[in-house]
PDB file of C-alpha atoms and ligand atoms in Angstrom:
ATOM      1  CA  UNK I  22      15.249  59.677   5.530  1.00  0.00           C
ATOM      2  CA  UNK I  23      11.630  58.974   4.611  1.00  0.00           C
ATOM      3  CA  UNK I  24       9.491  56.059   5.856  1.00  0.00           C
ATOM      4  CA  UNK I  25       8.773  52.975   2.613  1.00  0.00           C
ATOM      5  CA  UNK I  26       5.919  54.494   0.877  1.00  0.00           C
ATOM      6  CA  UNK I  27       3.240  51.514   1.750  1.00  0.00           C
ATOM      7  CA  UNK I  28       4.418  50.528   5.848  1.00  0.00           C
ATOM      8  CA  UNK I  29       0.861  49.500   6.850  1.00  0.00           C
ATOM      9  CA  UNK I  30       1.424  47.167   8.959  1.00  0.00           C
ATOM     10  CA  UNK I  31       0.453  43.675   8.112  1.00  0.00           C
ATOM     11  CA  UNK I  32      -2.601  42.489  10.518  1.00  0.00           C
ATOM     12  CA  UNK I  33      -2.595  39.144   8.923  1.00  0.00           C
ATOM     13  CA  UNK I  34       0.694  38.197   9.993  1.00  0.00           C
ATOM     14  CA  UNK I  35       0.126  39.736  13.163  1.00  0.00           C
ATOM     15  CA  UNK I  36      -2.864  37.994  13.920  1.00  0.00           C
ATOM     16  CA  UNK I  37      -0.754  34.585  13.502  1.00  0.00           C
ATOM     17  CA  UNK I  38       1.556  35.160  16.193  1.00  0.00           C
ATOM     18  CA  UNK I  39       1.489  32.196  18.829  1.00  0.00           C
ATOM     19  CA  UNK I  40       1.892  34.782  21.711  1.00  0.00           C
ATOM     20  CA  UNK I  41      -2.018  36.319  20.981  1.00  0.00           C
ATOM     21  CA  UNK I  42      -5.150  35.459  19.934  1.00  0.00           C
ATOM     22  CA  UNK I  43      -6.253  38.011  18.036  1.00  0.00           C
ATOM     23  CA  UNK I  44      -5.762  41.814  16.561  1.00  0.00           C
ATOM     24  CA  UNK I  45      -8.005  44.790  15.729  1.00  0.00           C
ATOM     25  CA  UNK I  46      -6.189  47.590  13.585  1.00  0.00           C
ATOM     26  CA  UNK I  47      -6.905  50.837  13.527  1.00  0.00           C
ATOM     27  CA  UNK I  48      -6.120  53.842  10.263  1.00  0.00           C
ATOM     28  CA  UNK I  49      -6.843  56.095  13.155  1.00  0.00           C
ATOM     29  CA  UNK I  50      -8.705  56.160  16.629  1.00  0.00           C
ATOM     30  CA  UNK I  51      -8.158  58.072  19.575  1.00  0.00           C
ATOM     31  CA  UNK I  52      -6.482  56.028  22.030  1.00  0.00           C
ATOM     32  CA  UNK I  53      -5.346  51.752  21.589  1.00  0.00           C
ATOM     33  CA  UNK I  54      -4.732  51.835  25.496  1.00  0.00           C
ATOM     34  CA  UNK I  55      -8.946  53.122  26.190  1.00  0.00           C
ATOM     35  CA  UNK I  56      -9.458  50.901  23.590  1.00  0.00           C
ATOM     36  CA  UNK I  57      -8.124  47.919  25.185  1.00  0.00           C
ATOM     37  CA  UNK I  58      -9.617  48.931  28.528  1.00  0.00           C
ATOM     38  CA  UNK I  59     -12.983  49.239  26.858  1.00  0.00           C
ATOM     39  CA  UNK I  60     -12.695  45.960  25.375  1.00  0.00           C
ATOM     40  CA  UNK I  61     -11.787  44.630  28.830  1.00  0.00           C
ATOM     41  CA  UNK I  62     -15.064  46.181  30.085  1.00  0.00           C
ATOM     42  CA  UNK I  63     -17.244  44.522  27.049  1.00  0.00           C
ATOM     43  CA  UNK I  64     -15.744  41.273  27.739  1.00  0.00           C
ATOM     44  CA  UNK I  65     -15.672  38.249  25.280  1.00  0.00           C
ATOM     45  CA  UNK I  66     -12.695  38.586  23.878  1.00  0.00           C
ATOM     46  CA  UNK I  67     -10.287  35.811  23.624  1.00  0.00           C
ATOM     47  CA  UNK I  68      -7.431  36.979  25.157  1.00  0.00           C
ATOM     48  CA  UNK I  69      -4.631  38.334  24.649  1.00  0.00           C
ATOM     49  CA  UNK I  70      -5.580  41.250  22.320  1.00  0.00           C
ATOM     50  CA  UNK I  71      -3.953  43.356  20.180  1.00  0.00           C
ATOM     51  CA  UNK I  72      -4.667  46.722  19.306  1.00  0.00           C
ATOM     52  CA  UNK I  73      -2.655  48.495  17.676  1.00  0.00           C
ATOM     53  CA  UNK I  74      -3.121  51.644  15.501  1.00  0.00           C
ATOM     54  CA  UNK I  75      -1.564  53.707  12.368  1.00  0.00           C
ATOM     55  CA  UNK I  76      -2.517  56.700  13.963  1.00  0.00           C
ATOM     56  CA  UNK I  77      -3.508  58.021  17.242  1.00  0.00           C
ATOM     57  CA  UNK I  78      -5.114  61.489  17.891  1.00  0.00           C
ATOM     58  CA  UNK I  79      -5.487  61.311  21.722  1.00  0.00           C
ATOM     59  CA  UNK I  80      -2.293  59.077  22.365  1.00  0.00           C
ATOM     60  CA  UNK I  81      -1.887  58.726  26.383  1.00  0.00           C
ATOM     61  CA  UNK I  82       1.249  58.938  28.598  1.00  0.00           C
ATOM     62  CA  UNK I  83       1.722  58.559  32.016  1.00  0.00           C
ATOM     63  CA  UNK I  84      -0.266  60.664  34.633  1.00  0.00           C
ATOM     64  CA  UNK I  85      -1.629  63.889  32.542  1.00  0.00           C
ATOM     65  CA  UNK I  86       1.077  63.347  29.786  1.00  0.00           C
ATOM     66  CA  UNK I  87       0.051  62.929  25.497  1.00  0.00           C
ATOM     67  CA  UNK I  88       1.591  60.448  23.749  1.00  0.00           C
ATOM     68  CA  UNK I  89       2.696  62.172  20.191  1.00  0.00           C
ATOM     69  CA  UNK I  90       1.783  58.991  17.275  1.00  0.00           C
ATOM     70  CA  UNK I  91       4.407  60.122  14.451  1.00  0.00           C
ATOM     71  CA  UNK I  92       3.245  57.876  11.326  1.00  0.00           C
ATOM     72  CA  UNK I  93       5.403  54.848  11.005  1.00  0.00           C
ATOM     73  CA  UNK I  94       6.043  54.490  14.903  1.00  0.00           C
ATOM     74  CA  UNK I  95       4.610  52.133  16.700  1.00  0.00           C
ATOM     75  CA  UNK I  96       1.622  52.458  18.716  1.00  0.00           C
ATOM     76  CA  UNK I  97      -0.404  49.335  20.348  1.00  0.00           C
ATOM     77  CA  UNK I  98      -2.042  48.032  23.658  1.00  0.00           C
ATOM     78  CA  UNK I  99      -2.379  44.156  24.476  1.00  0.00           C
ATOM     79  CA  UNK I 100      -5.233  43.198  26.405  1.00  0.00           C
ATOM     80  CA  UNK I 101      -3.579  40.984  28.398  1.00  0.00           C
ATOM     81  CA  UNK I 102      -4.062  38.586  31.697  1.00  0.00           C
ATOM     82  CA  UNK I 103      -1.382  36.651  33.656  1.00  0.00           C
ATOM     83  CA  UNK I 104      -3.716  33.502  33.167  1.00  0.00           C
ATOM     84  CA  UNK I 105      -3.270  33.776  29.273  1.00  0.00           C
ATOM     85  CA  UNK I 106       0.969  32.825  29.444  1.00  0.00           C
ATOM     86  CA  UNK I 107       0.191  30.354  32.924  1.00  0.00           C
ATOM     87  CA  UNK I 108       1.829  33.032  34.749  1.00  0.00           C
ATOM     88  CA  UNK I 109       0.489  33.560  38.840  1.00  0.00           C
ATOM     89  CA  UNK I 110      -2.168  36.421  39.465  1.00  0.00           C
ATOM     90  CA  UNK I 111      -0.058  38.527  42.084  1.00  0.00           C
ATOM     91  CA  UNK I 112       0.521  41.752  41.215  1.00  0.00           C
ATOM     92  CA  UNK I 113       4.087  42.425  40.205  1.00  0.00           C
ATOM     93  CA  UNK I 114       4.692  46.190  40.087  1.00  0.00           C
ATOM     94  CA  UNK I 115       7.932  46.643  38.696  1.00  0.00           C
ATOM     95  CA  UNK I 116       6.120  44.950  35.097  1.00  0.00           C
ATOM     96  CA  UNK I 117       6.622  47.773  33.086  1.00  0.00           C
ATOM     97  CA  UNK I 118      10.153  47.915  33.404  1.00  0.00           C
ATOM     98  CA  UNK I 119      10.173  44.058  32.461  1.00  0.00           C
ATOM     99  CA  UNK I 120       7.948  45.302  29.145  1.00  0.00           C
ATOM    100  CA  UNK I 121      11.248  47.961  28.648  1.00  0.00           C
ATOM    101  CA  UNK I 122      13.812  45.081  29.027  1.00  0.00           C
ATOM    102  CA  UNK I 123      11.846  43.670  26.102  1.00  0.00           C
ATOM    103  CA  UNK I 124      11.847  46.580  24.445  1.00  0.00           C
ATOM    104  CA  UNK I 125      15.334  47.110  24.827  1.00  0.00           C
ATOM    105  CA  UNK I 126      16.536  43.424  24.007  1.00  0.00           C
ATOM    106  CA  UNK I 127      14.356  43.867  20.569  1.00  0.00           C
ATOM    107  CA  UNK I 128      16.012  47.356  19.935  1.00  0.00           C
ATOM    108  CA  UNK I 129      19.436  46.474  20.388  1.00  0.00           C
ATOM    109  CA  UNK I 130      20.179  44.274  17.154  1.00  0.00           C
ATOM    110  CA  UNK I 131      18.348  47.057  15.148  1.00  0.00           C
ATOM    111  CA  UNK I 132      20.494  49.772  15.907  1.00  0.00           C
ATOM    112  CA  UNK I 133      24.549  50.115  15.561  1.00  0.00           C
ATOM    113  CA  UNK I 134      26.257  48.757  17.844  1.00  0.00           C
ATOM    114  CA  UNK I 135      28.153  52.868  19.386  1.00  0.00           C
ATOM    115  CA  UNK I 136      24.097  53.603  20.318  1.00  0.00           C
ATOM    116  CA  UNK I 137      23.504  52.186  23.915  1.00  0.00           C
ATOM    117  CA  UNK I 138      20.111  51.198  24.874  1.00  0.00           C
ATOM    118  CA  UNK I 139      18.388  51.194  27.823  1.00  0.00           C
ATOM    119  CA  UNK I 140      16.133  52.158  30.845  1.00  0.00           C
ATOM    120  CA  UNK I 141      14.875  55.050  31.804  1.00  0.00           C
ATOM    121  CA  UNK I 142      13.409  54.671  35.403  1.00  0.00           C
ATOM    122  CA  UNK I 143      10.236  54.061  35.951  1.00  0.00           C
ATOM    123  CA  UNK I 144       8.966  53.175  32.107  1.00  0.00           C
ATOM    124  CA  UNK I 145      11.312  54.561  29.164  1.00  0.00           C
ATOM    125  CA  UNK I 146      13.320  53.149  26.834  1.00  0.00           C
ATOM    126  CA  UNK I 147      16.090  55.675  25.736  1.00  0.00           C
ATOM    127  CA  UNK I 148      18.620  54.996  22.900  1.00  0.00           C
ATOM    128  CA  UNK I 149      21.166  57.218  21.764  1.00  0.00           C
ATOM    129  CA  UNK I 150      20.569  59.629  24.397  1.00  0.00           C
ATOM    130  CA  UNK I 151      17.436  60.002  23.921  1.00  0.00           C
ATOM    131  CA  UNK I 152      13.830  58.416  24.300  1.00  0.00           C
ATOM    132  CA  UNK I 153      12.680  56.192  21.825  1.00  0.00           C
ATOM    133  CA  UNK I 154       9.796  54.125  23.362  1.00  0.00           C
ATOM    134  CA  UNK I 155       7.380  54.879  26.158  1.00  0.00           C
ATOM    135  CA  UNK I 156       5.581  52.147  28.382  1.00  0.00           C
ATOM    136  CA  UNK I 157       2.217  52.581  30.391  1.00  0.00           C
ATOM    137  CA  UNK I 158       0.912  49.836  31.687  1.00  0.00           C
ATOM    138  CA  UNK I 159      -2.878  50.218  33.513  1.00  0.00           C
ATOM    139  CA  UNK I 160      -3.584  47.165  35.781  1.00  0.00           C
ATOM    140  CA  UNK I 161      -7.483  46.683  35.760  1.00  0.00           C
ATOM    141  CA  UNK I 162      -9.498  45.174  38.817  1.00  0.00           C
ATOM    142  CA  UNK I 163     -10.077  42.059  37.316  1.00  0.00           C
ATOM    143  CA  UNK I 164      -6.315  41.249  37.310  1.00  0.00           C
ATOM    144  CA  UNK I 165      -6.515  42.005  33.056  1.00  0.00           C
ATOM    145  CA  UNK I 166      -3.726  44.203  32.396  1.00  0.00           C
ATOM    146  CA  UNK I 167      -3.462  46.494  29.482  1.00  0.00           C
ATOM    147  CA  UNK I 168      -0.421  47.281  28.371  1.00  0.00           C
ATOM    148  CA  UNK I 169       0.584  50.088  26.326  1.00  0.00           C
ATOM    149  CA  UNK I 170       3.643  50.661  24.404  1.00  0.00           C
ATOM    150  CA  UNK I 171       4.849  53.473  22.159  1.00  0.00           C
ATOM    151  CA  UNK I 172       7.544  52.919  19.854  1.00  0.00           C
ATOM    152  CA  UNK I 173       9.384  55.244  17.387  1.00  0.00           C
ATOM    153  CA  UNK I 174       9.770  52.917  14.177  1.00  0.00           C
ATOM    154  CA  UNK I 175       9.974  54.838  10.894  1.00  0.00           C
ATOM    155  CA  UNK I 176       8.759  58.364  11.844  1.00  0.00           C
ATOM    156  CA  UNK I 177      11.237  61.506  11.539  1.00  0.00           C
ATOM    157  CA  UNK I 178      10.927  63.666  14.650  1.00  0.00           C
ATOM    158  CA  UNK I 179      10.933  66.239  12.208  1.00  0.00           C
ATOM    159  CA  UNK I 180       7.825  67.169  12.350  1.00  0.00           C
ATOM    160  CA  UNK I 181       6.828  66.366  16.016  1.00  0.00           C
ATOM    161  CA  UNK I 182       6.262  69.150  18.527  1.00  0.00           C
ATOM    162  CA  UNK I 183       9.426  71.394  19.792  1.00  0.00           C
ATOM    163  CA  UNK I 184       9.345  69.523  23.468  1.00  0.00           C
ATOM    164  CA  UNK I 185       9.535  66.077  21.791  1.00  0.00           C
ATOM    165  CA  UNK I 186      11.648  66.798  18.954  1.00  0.00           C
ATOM    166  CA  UNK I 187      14.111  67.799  21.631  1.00  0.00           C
ATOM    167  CA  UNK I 188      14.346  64.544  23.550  1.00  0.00           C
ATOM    168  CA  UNK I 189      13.342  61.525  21.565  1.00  0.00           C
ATOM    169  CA  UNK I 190      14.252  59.622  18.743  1.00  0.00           C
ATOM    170  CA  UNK I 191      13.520  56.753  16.177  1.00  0.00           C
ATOM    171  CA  UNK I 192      14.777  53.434  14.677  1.00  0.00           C
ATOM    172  CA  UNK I 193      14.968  55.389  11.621  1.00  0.00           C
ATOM    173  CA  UNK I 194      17.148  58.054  13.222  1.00  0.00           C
ATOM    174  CA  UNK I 195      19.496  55.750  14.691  1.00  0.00           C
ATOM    175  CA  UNK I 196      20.096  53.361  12.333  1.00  0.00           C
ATOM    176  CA  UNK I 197      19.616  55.640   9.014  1.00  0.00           C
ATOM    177  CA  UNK I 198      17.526  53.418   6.912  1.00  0.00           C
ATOM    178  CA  UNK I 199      13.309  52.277   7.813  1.00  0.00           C
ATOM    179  CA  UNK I 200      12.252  49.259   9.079  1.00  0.00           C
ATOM    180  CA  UNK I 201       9.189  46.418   8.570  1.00  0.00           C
ATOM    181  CA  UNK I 202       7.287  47.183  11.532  1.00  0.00           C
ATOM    182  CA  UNK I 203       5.158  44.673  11.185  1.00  0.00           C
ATOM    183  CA  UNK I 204       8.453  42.702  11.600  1.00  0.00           C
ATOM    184  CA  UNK I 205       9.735  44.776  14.231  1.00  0.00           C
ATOM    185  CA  UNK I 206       6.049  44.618  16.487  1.00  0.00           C
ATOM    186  CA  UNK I 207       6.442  40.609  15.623  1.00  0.00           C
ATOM    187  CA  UNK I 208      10.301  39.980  17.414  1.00  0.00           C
ATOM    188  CA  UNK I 209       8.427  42.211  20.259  1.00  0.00           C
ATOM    189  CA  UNK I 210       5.763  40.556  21.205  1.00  0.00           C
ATOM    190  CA  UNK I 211       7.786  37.152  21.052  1.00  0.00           C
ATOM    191  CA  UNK I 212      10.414  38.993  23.407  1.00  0.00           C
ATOM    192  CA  UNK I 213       7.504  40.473  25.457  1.00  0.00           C
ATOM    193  CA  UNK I 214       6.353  36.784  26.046  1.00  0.00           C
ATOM    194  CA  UNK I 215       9.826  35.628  26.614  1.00  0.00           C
ATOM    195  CA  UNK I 216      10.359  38.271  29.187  1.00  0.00           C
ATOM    196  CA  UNK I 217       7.324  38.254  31.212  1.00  0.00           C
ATOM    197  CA  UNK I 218       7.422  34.654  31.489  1.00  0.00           C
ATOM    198  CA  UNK I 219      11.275  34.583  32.851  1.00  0.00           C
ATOM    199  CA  UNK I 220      10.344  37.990  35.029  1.00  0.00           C
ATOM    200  CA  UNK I 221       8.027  35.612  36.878  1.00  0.00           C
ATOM    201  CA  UNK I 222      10.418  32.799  37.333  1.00  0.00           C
ATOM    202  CA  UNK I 223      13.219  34.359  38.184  1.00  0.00           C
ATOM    203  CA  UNK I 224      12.598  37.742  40.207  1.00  0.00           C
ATOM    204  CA  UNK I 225      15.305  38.251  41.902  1.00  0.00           C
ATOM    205  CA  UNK I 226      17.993  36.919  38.519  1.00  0.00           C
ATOM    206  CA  UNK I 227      15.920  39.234  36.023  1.00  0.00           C
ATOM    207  CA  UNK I 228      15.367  42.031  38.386  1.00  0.00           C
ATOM    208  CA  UNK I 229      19.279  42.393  38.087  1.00  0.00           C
ATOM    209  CA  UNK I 230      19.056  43.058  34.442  1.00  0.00           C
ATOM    210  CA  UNK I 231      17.502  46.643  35.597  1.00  0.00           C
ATOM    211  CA  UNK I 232      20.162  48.004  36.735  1.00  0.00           C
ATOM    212  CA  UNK I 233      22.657  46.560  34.090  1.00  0.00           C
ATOM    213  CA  UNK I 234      20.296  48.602  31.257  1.00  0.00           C
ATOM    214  CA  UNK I 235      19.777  51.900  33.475  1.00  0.00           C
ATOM    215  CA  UNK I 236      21.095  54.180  31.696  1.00  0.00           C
ATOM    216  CA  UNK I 237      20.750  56.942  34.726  1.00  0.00           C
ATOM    217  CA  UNK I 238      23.306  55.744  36.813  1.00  0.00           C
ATOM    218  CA  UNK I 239      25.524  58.904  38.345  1.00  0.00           C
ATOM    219  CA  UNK I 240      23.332  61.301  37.153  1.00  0.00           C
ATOM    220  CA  UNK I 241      21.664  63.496  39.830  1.00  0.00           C
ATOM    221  CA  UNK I 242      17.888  63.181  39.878  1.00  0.00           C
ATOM    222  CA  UNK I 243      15.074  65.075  41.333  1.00  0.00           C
ATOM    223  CA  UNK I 244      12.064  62.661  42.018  1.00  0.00           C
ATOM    224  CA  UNK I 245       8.544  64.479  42.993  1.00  0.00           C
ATOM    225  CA  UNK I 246       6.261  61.931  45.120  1.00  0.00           C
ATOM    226  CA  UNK I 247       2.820  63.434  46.057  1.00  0.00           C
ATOM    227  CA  UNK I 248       4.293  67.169  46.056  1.00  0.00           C
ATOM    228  CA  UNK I 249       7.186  66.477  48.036  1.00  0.00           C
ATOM    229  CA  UNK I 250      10.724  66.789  46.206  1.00  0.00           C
ATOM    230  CA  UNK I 251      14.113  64.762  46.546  1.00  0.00           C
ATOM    231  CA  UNK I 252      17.622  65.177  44.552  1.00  0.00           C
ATOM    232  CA  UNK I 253      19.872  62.548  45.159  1.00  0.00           C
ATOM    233  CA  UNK I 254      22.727  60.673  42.344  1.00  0.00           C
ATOM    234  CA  UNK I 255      21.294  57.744  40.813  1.00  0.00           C
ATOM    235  CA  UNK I 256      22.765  54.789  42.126  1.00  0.00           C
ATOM    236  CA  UNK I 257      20.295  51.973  39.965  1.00  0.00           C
ATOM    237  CA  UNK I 258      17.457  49.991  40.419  1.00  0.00           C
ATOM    238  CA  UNK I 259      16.861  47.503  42.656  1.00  0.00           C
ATOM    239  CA  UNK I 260      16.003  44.042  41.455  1.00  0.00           C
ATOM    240  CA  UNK I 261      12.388  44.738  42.939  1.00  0.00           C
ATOM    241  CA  UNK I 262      11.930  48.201  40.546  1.00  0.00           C
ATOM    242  CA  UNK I 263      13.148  50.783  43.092  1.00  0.00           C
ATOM    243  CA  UNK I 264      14.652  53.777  41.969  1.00  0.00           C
ATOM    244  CA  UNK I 265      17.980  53.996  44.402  1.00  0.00           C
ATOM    245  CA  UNK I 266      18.904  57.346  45.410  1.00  0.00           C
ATOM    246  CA  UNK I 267      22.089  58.393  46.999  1.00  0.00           C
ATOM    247  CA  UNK I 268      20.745  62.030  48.627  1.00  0.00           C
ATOM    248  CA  UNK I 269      21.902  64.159  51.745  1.00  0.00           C
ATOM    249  CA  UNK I 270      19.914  62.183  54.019  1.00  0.00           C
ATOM    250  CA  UNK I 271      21.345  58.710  53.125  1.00  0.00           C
ATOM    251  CA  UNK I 272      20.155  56.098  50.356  1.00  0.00           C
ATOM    252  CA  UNK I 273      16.416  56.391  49.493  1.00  0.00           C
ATOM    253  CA  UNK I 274      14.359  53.813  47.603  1.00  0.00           C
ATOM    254  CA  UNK I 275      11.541  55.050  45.479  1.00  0.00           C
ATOM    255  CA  UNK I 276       8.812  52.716  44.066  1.00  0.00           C
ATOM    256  CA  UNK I 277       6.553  55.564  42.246  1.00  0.00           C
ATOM    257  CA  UNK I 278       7.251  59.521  41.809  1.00  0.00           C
ATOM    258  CA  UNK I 279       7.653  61.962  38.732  1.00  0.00           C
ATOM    259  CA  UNK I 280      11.184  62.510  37.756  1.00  0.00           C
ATOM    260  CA  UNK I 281      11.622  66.566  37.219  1.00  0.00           C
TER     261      UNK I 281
HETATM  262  C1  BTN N  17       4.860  57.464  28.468  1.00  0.00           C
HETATM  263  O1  BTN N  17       5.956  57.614  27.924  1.00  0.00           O
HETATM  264  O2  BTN N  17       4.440  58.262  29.319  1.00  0.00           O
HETATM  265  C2  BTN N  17       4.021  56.276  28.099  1.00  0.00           C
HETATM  266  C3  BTN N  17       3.583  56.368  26.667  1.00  0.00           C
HETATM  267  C4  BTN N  17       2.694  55.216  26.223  1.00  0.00           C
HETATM  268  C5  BTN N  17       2.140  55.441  24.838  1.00  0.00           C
HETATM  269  C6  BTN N  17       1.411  54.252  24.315  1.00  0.00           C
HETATM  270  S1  BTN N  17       1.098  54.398  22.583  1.00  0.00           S
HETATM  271  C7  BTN N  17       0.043  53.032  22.645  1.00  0.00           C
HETATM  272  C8  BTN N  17      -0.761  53.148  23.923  1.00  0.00           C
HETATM  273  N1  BTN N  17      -1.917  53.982  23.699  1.00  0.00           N
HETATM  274  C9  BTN N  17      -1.880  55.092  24.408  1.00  0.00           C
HETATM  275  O3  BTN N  17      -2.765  55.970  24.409  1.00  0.00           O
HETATM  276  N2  BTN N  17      -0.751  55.139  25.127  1.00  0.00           N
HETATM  277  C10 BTN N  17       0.046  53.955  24.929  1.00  0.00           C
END
């Protein structure tokens, strides 16, 4: 399965979307997520921004972690502030899961219907069994938020490194034919919209939808906060973002940690 010989993405059509107000595309740069943030720091853009780039050569995950850029995945940042969609200025720290539930509610008419699609506690989006999208989302201290999203469109893991070929995927993979991302990035920043508007509204109502779409339920986990390990079964995610964890020591809740 190879990627359509001319998937550049279409900036014109992205730049039209009613959810932004404007897009800078990249051939290649090092990073769309310091991109955004240095944008954020110039100031005077209208907001929100897209960046979003065909390549990436010093992609960022979370904590210390790369982001690998296959060509024809997705890789963008949207400078973004709670003002821009009239939404309040609190700080709502379970929003990268509501950017997965985007994610996965744009995923799941593109690939057959036997593939289940889901969360992967705190920010992944898994399908098939494996991951397929990545989420990092870097609140700044002006309340602008940046937020980051990696996406495996069109690109064969083929030629990724051994650690990611192992556990991720693509659209491509899945669904055995390529798709328009320009197309695809469109439906997701119309869900994105959708979604973080109706997160806001109704916390407690969408929070539910985390735990219908984890996908780690059952499974025993080992979560690492600050150095300090815990193994427990995963019994969901709270409507407010926490990890539940059944362990020896009774249920635990867990609002940040590495999963090992
Ligand atoms: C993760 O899985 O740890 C999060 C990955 C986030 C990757 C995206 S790709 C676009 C944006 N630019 C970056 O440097 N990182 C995010």
């Amino acid at each position: 399965m190879c990627a359509p010989s001319d998937d550049t993405l279409e900036s014109t059509r992205l730049a039209a979307h009613p959810a932004i107000a404007g897009v800078e595309h990249h051939a290649s740069i090092g990073s769309t997520q310091d991109r955004a943030t240095e944008l954020a720091r110039i100031g005077g853009v209208a907001l929100p921004r897209l960046v979003v780039a065909e390549e990436q050569t010093a992609g960022r995950g979370r904590g210390a972690n790369r982001w690998w850029t296959g060509r024809g995945s997705l890789a963008f940042s949207l400078l973004w502030h709670p003002d821009n969609w009239n939404l309040p200025r609190e700080p709502m720290p379970d929003r990268a899961l509501a950017v997965g539930v985007a994610i996965v509610e744009t995923l799941k008419p593109l690939v057959p219907r036997d593939v289940p699609v889901g969360l992967h506690w705190p920010n992944d989006v898994y399908a098939g069994g494996k991951k397929i999208a990545g989420i990092l989302v870097d609140v700044l201290s002006d309340g602008q938020h940046v937020i980051g999203v990696g996406l495996n469109v069109n690109n064969s893991l083929a030629a990724a490194p051994d650690d990611v070929r192992a556990r991720a995927t693509s659209l491509i993979e899945l669904a055995g034919h390529a798709f328009d991302r320009t197309v695809v990035l469109l439906d997701l920043l119309t869900q994105l919209r959708t979604t973080l508007v109706e997160h806001v509204a109704t916390p407690e109502h969408f929070g539910r939808r985390y735990n219908e779409l984890c996908l780690q339920h059952g499974r025993t986990l080992t979560i690492d906060v600050a150095g300090r390990q815990t193994t427990g079964a995963c019994a969901g995610i709270a409507p407010d973002g926490a990890l539940l964890l059944e362990t020896a020591d009774g249920s635990q809740r867990f609002y940040s940690g590495v999963l090992r």
